[in-house]
Structure formats: C-alpha cells, structure tokens
Amino acid sequence: MRRSAVRHGSILTAAATVLAVGAAAPPTATAPHHPAPAKVPAAAGWGGAVASVDADASAAGIEVLRKGGNAVDAAVAVAAALGVTEPYSAGIGGGGYFVHYDAKTRTVHTIDGRETAPASADARLFVENGKPIPFEEGMTSGRGVGTPGTPATWRTALDAWGSKPLRKLLEPAERLARDGFTVDTTFRAQTAANEARFRDFPASSQLFLPGGQLPAVGSVFKNPDLARTYEKLGREGVGALYRGPLARDIVNTVRHPPVRAGAGRVVRSGDLTERDLAAYETIRRRPTQVSYRGLDVYGMAPSSSGGTSVGEALNILESTDLSRASQAGYLHRFIEASRIAFADRGRWVGDPAFEDVPVRGLLSQRYADSRACLIRDDAALTSPLAPGDPRHPAGGCTTAGAGAPTTYEGENTTHLTVADKWGNVVAYTLTIESTGGSGITVPGRGFLLNNELTDFSFTPADPAVHDPNLPGPGKRPRSSISPTIVLDRTGRPVLALGSPGGATIITTVLQTLTGVVDRGLPLVDAIAAPRASQRNQATTELEPALWNSPSRPELEAVGHAFRQNPEIGAATGVQRLPDGRWLAAAEPVRRGGGSAMVVRAGR
C-alpha cells in the first residue's frame, strides 16, 4: 500500500510546537481545591500528564503521580473524581473499558468492564405485547440497569499494574465529594436537562436539586453520601459493592425504583439480583491491532465495537494518501470509510460470549481492500449500506444485500488519558450511558445507576439482517467506546486518546487520529478541529464550522447529505514529544472545555 508522507517523527515535531505558538505554558497542577484549578487545553512537561474533562479530576491524577503513583494509579484516582464532578457521565454505578500500555514490556493490555444484563434477561427484555417499549421508558427505569463494572475494573487494573492501595487513590475523590466542587455552566445545564426526571426520584432530587432548585453556577456542590461510599470501598475493597449491604441497596433500587408519590412517569422495575452482582467479572481481552502509516494502533475488542470499527476504517483509508487530499477529498474518504465500518459493525459485532465475532477478518487488510473498492471519488454511497462478510471477502465490489440502520446510542460518557514518568500510559473511557444514566440515585449512597442495557437493540434493527446485539442472560451490550493507544515501530507510545459521544466516539477517534497522522495537525488542533460523523445513516452529522464551510457544497455535489449537530464528542489525549516530555491535550470548548495538566511544566 502507498504510505502517507507524514510519519510519526513529524507528528511529534508538529505537536512540540503547540505551546510555542499558543499561550504560555500553564502552571503546574496542584491538589484539588476550591475554586477549581483553571482549565487549559494543553500542557507539556515532565513527570507525567493527565487529560480529562474536569480540572478537579485531572488534579487528582496529578496528585497521585506526584506522590509516586503510576499511570494506572492516577487513572483510578481521576475516574473516582469524575464520579463526583461528572456524575451524569460516569461513576461507580456504571462501567467502561480500560486500555493500558506497560512500558517495561512494551505491550498493550485491556480490561472489559462493561455492565452485564441480569441472568434472567432474554431477547424480549424490552418487548411488551409484541412491541418494543418506548425508548424513554427503558431509559428511566430499573429495566435498563446492568450490573456495574467500574469498581471491578479498578480492582482488576490495580491488581495487575497498580502500585498504590485503592484507599489512597480514593482519597482525593472522597475529599472532593465531602468538601464540594464549584458548579460550572455545563454541570448546571446537564442538571437542568435532567430536572424533570430527577424530581420524580426523591433521592435524586435531594442530591442534585438542593433546596428544590437547580444548583447555581459558582455554588459549591457537595455529596457526603458518595464520600461515605468511597470511604467504605477504600476500607473494605470494591467487593463491598458486589456483596453485602451496598449490593442489596443497589438491587432494591433496581427492583423497586423509589418513585415520588404522584409521579406520572411510567417507571418499570428491573430484575437485577444479588447473585448477578456477586457473579460479575471483568474480562482481560486481547487488544485489537492494525498497522497504519508505519504505526501500530491498539484498541478495545468486543464487546466494544470501537477497536474493530476504528481499525477497519483505518485499513480502508490506508490505500489513500490523505496528506495530499483537499479538505473535501479528505472528508469524503473519511465519511465513506466510517459508513462501511458501521455497516459491518451492525451485522457482526456483539458480545463474543454470545456471538461469533470475526475480529481477525474485520481487521484484515484483505477484507478492508474488498470494502474500500466501493468508494468512488465522484459519487457517495447510500445508507443503510449492506454489510460485507469478513469470513469470505468479496472478489468484486458489491453493495448487494440488506443493510440495517444503526440503532440509537446515548451520547454521554467521559474519557481520561494518563501517562507517567516511566512511560506507562492509560486510555480509559467510562460511562453510565445517557446523561444522568437511569436518573435513579441509590438512596443514601450518592451515585446514579446506569441505563446501559438500553445499548442493546430492543428488537432487530432489520428483521432481514441478523442482529448480534439483542439482550441475553449476563450479556454485555455492544459499545462504541474506543480508547486507543498508538505505538511506533520500536513499541514506544506516540499518542493515546479517546472520547465520549455514544456511537460518535468511533468517528471522533478516527477523525482525530487521521488529523494527526495524515493531516499533520498537532494533537491539540486535531482535537479542536470541527467534526463530521457518518454511522451508516442517510445523513452525515456536521458541526457548525463544517456545515458553514466550502467543503459542504463540494460534498453535496457528489451525493452526500448532511444534518447539523452542534457538538460531537469531547476528546482527550496524551502525546510523547521528541524531547521526552509528555503533552496532555483536551477540548478547548466542547462540553465546557477540558483540563490538561502535567506534573512539572516547562521545556
């Protein structure tokens, strides 16, 4: 295959200029305090780096790194802090996927911490009287709650690679929950979006609507119940969430949702049991891996579709020199590769414990070439595009067969990226699914329960196409989470990144990666660049800057159709610079901007 003129050496050189041409380097991070540390989207220096959506959470990770903790230790501390400051996106009531680079062995490892359905679940979990229940009624219910995987993920990661006890790593988050954090416009807006739901659950209303009102911007928000829950987990271990009084509280909340008397909302119960919680296990999976432009790109294997979809799209794009393409030409190829990858995702990717997922085939260059030949420069493909068969790559180009539309997936999640002074790296995406999850807080415990089971297809997207993502007993719903680590040919990390955004996670990671590798953008600029997202749908989503750009009419002229999306994703990443420093990068604007910090700033 032809190779782009842009190599990883020039990637690093380009990234090194970002602070020189921008604002002065930010100050070194301090421990969490109030008001929160200022948010800055880029920081470069030594001793380790953290990037997340929240300054208090990033500071928690820096605190751990300063005290000698490694990247895994810091990632757990950041995740716990995000459970305080980003409770509508993450927390111990949810799950996620953890990708780790071990500097000693120069290898990448992953943890599947996805939530699981109750043992009683079957394909009719969300079907009543022969019809799927309304999505909104599945979203706000006990029916949509899966067994949380986040605490077990922390235990698995720390047992394998950590150097500090969980008790110490939870201290910054426990302190933040007890003493409070400063409410910003994003937190207030997300609370407002959930206000009607929260008012129907007394525990949620009491916590998130103090005094019956939306929290004011600039006020201090405290969560003493969560502080006590973290203290319990630190003292007893995360097993306290899966067995005992806390597990019983979770199960009672799911099976008997505590709805306000007189609420008109239909809130179905779930069938989660204490046995389901006690049986939960994370899974150490082999990462996905593809070679792209001389780099090795590692991602998350199924049950997430992130690694296979990003990898397949990169393989499709491998044959095109995107560094020389016009902006419209680049976007055309990016959109079509995304469309094809999503067509194959919908047919083939599900929980591998239940489905025969052809991961090797989906990631083979031979299969990608058989799909890439569908792409024409003078005409756009139409959706829903039919899937291919990676077990038997077609000899000629064909779009024959039925294509299933991509089902809805909640867009709120959070991602953190960490590197330490030894060169270890973590890319970790965690979620409770919808913004605010199920909307149901476990009384007296201070955290929201997920509604992750709504990531299952309620019914097949198209009865003519096999759907690998129907519910099943103990099954993990398919995810789009795409934490990604990129290594050079010596096995050393070049960059790591990820994003929230439901199914748009895949396209956000793909666009950011190709922005850096092919378009020569510094990581900060690739994160900030306006985004497009095609997910095997009739129209491609565009952020306003692309909607209003000259590229849109050029693309429409060859058959693309578009709709606006005001905001797609909210990525964070870290990058190794040529002089040995780490660059942390986060969003400058999306979701209120992110927070990049390093242990010791400077050149």
PDB file of N, CA and C in Angstrom, residues 557-589:
ATOM      1  N   ALA A 557     -22.366  17.911  -3.831  1.00  0.00           N
ATOM      2  CA  ALA A 557     -22.361  17.765  -5.291  1.00  0.00           C
ATOM      3  C   ALA A 557     -22.112  16.323  -5.731  1.00  0.00           C
ATOM      4  N   VAL A 558     -21.481  15.516  -4.860  1.00  0.00           N
ATOM      5  CA  VAL A 558     -21.264  14.103  -5.213  1.00  0.00           C
ATOM      6  C   VAL A 558     -22.230  13.185  -4.478  1.00  0.00           C
ATOM      7  N   GLY A 559     -23.252  13.765  -3.829  1.00  0.00           N
ATOM      8  CA  GLY A 559     -24.326  12.953  -3.283  1.00  0.00           C
ATOM      9  C   GLY A 559     -24.407  12.839  -1.775  1.00  0.00           C
ATOM     10  N   HIS A 560     -23.517  13.494  -1.043  1.00  0.00           N
ATOM     11  CA  HIS A 560     -23.613  13.442   0.416  1.00  0.00           C
ATOM     12  C   HIS A 560     -24.783  14.295   0.901  1.00  0.00           C
ATOM     13  N   ALA A 561     -25.426  13.853   1.967  1.00  0.00           N
ATOM     14  CA  ALA A 561     -26.482  14.623   2.626  1.00  0.00           C
ATOM     15  C   ALA A 561     -26.075  14.826   4.081  1.00  0.00           C
ATOM     16  N   PHE A 562     -26.449  15.975   4.639  1.00  0.00           N
ATOM     17  CA  PHE A 562     -25.950  16.347   5.962  1.00  0.00           C
ATOM     18  C   PHE A 562     -27.063  16.850   6.859  1.00  0.00           C
ATOM     19  N   ARG A 563     -26.805  16.774   8.161  1.00  0.00           N
ATOM     20  CA  ARG A 563     -27.611  17.445   9.171  1.00  0.00           C
ATOM     21  C   ARG A 563     -26.654  18.004  10.218  1.00  0.00           C
ATOM     22  N   GLN A 564     -27.079  19.049  10.893  1.00  0.00           N
ATOM     23  CA  GLN A 564     -26.210  19.687  11.869  1.00  0.00           C
ATOM     24  C   GLN A 564     -26.271  18.976  13.221  1.00  0.00           C
ATOM     25  N   ASN A 565     -25.130  18.938  13.873  1.00  0.00           N
ATOM     26  CA  ASN A 565     -25.023  18.522  15.266  1.00  0.00           C
ATOM     27  C   ASN A 565     -24.141  19.581  15.937  1.00  0.00           C
ATOM     28  N   PRO A 566     -24.639  20.293  16.939  1.00  0.00           N
ATOM     29  CA  PRO A 566     -23.862  21.401  17.500  1.00  0.00           C
ATOM     30  C   PRO A 566     -22.563  20.973  18.147  1.00  0.00           C
ATOM     31  N   GLU A 567     -22.469  19.700  18.589  1.00  0.00           N
ATOM     32  CA  GLU A 567     -21.265  19.271  19.293  1.00  0.00           C
ATOM     33  C   GLU A 567     -21.119  17.762  19.181  1.00  0.00           C
ATOM     34  N   ILE A 568     -19.969  17.315  18.699  1.00  0.00           N
ATOM     35  CA  ILE A 568     -19.702  15.890  18.531  1.00  0.00           C
ATOM     36  C   ILE A 568     -18.472  15.531  19.353  1.00  0.00           C
ATOM     37  N   GLY A 569     -18.667  14.711  20.398  1.00  0.00           N
ATOM     38  CA  GLY A 569     -17.552  14.201  21.187  1.00  0.00           C
ATOM     39  C   GLY A 569     -16.904  15.242  22.087  1.00  0.00           C
ATOM     40  N   ALA A 570     -15.922  14.792  22.845  1.00  0.00           N
ATOM     41  CA  ALA A 570     -15.139  15.673  23.733  1.00  0.00           C
ATOM     42  C   ALA A 570     -13.866  14.915  24.095  1.00  0.00           C
ATOM     43  N   ALA A 571     -12.916  14.911  23.167  1.00  0.00           N
ATOM     44  CA  ALA A 571     -11.752  14.029  23.273  1.00  0.00           C
ATOM     45  C   ALA A 571     -10.704  14.551  24.253  1.00  0.00           C
ATOM     46  N   THR A 572      -9.909  13.618  24.776  1.00  0.00           N
ATOM     47  CA  THR A 572      -8.671  13.958  25.482  1.00  0.00           C
ATOM     48  C   THR A 572      -7.585  13.008  25.006  1.00  0.00           C
ATOM     49  N   GLY A 573      -6.337  13.427  25.165  1.00  0.00           N
ATOM     50  CA  GLY A 573      -5.242  12.569  24.751  1.00  0.00           C
ATOM     51  C   GLY A 573      -3.926  12.996  25.377  1.00  0.00           C
ATOM     52  N   VAL A 574      -2.937  12.147  25.239  1.00  0.00           N
ATOM     53  CA  VAL A 574      -1.562  12.492  25.599  1.00  0.00           C
ATOM     54  C   VAL A 574      -0.669  12.093  24.440  1.00  0.00           C
ATOM     55  N   GLN A 575       0.477  12.780  24.333  1.00  0.00           N
ATOM     56  CA  GLN A 575       1.394  12.552  23.235  1.00  0.00           C
ATOM     57  C   GLN A 575       2.829  12.669  23.733  1.00  0.00           C
ATOM     58  N   ARG A 576       3.674  11.766  23.274  1.00  0.00           N
ATOM     59  CA  ARG A 576       5.088  11.815  23.639  1.00  0.00           C
ATOM     60  C   ARG A 576       5.815  12.730  22.667  1.00  0.00           C
ATOM     61  N   LEU A 577       6.508  13.710  23.209  1.00  0.00           N
ATOM     62  CA  LEU A 577       7.231  14.682  22.393  1.00  0.00           C
ATOM     63  C   LEU A 577       8.675  14.228  22.163  1.00  0.00           C
ATOM     64  N   PRO A 578       9.326  14.771  21.130  1.00  0.00           N
ATOM     65  CA  PRO A 578      10.677  14.305  20.790  1.00  0.00           C
ATOM     66  C   PRO A 578      11.703  14.484  21.904  1.00  0.00           C
ATOM     67  N   ASP A 579      11.509  15.490  22.759  1.00  0.00           N
ATOM     68  CA  ASP A 579      12.495  15.739  23.810  1.00  0.00           C
ATOM     69  C   ASP A 579      12.213  14.965  25.093  1.00  0.00           C
ATOM     70  N   GLY A 580      11.227  14.052  25.043  1.00  0.00           N
ATOM     71  CA  GLY A 580      10.927  13.228  26.205  1.00  0.00           C
ATOM     72  C   GLY A 580       9.799  13.747  27.068  1.00  0.00           C
ATOM     73  N   ARG A 581       9.326  14.965  26.807  1.00  0.00           N
ATOM     74  CA  ARG A 581       8.193  15.477  27.574  1.00  0.00           C
ATOM     75  C   ARG A 581       6.903  14.798  27.132  1.00  0.00           C
ATOM     76  N   TRP A 582       5.893  14.904  27.997  1.00  0.00           N
ATOM     77  CA  TRP A 582       4.538  14.497  27.642  1.00  0.00           C
ATOM     78  C   TRP A 582       3.706  15.740  27.367  1.00  0.00           C
ATOM     79  N   LEU A 583       2.909  15.658  26.326  1.00  0.00           N
ATOM     80  CA  LEU A 583       1.907  16.676  26.037  1.00  0.00           C
ATOM     81  C   LEU A 583       0.545  16.115  26.416  1.00  0.00           C
ATOM     82  N   ALA A 584      -0.175  16.807  27.271  1.00  0.00           N
ATOM     83  CA  ALA A 584      -1.567  16.477  27.577  1.00  0.00           C
ATOM     84  C   ALA A 584      -2.458  17.427  26.790  1.00  0.00           C
ATOM     85  N   ALA A 585      -3.536  16.898  26.205  1.00  0.00           N
ATOM     86  CA  ALA A 585      -4.404  17.710  25.359  1.00  0.00           C
ATOM     87  C   ALA A 585      -5.862  17.399  25.645  1.00  0.00           C
ATOM     88  N   ALA A 586      -6.682  18.452  25.623  1.00  0.00           N
ATOM     89  CA  ALA A 586      -8.112  18.298  25.889  1.00  0.00           C
ATOM     90  C   ALA A 586      -8.880  19.309  25.046  1.00  0.00           C
ATOM     91  N   GLU A 587     -10.186  19.209  25.112  1.00  0.00           N
ATOM     92  CA  GLU A 587     -11.041  20.121  24.350  1.00  0.00           C
ATOM     93  C   GLU A 587     -10.881  21.559  24.820  1.00  0.00           C
ATOM     94  N   PRO A 588     -10.771  22.504  23.893  1.00  0.00           N
ATOM     95  CA  PRO A 588     -10.768  23.908  24.303  1.00  0.00           C
ATOM     96  C   PRO A 588     -12.174  24.450  24.581  1.00  0.00           C
ATOM     97  N   VAL A 589     -13.215  23.887  23.940  1.00  0.00           N
ATOM     98  CA  VAL A 589     -14.558  24.460  24.030  1.00  0.00           C
ATOM     99  C   VAL A 589     -15.622  23.411  24.346  1.00  0.00           C
TER     100      VAL A 589
END
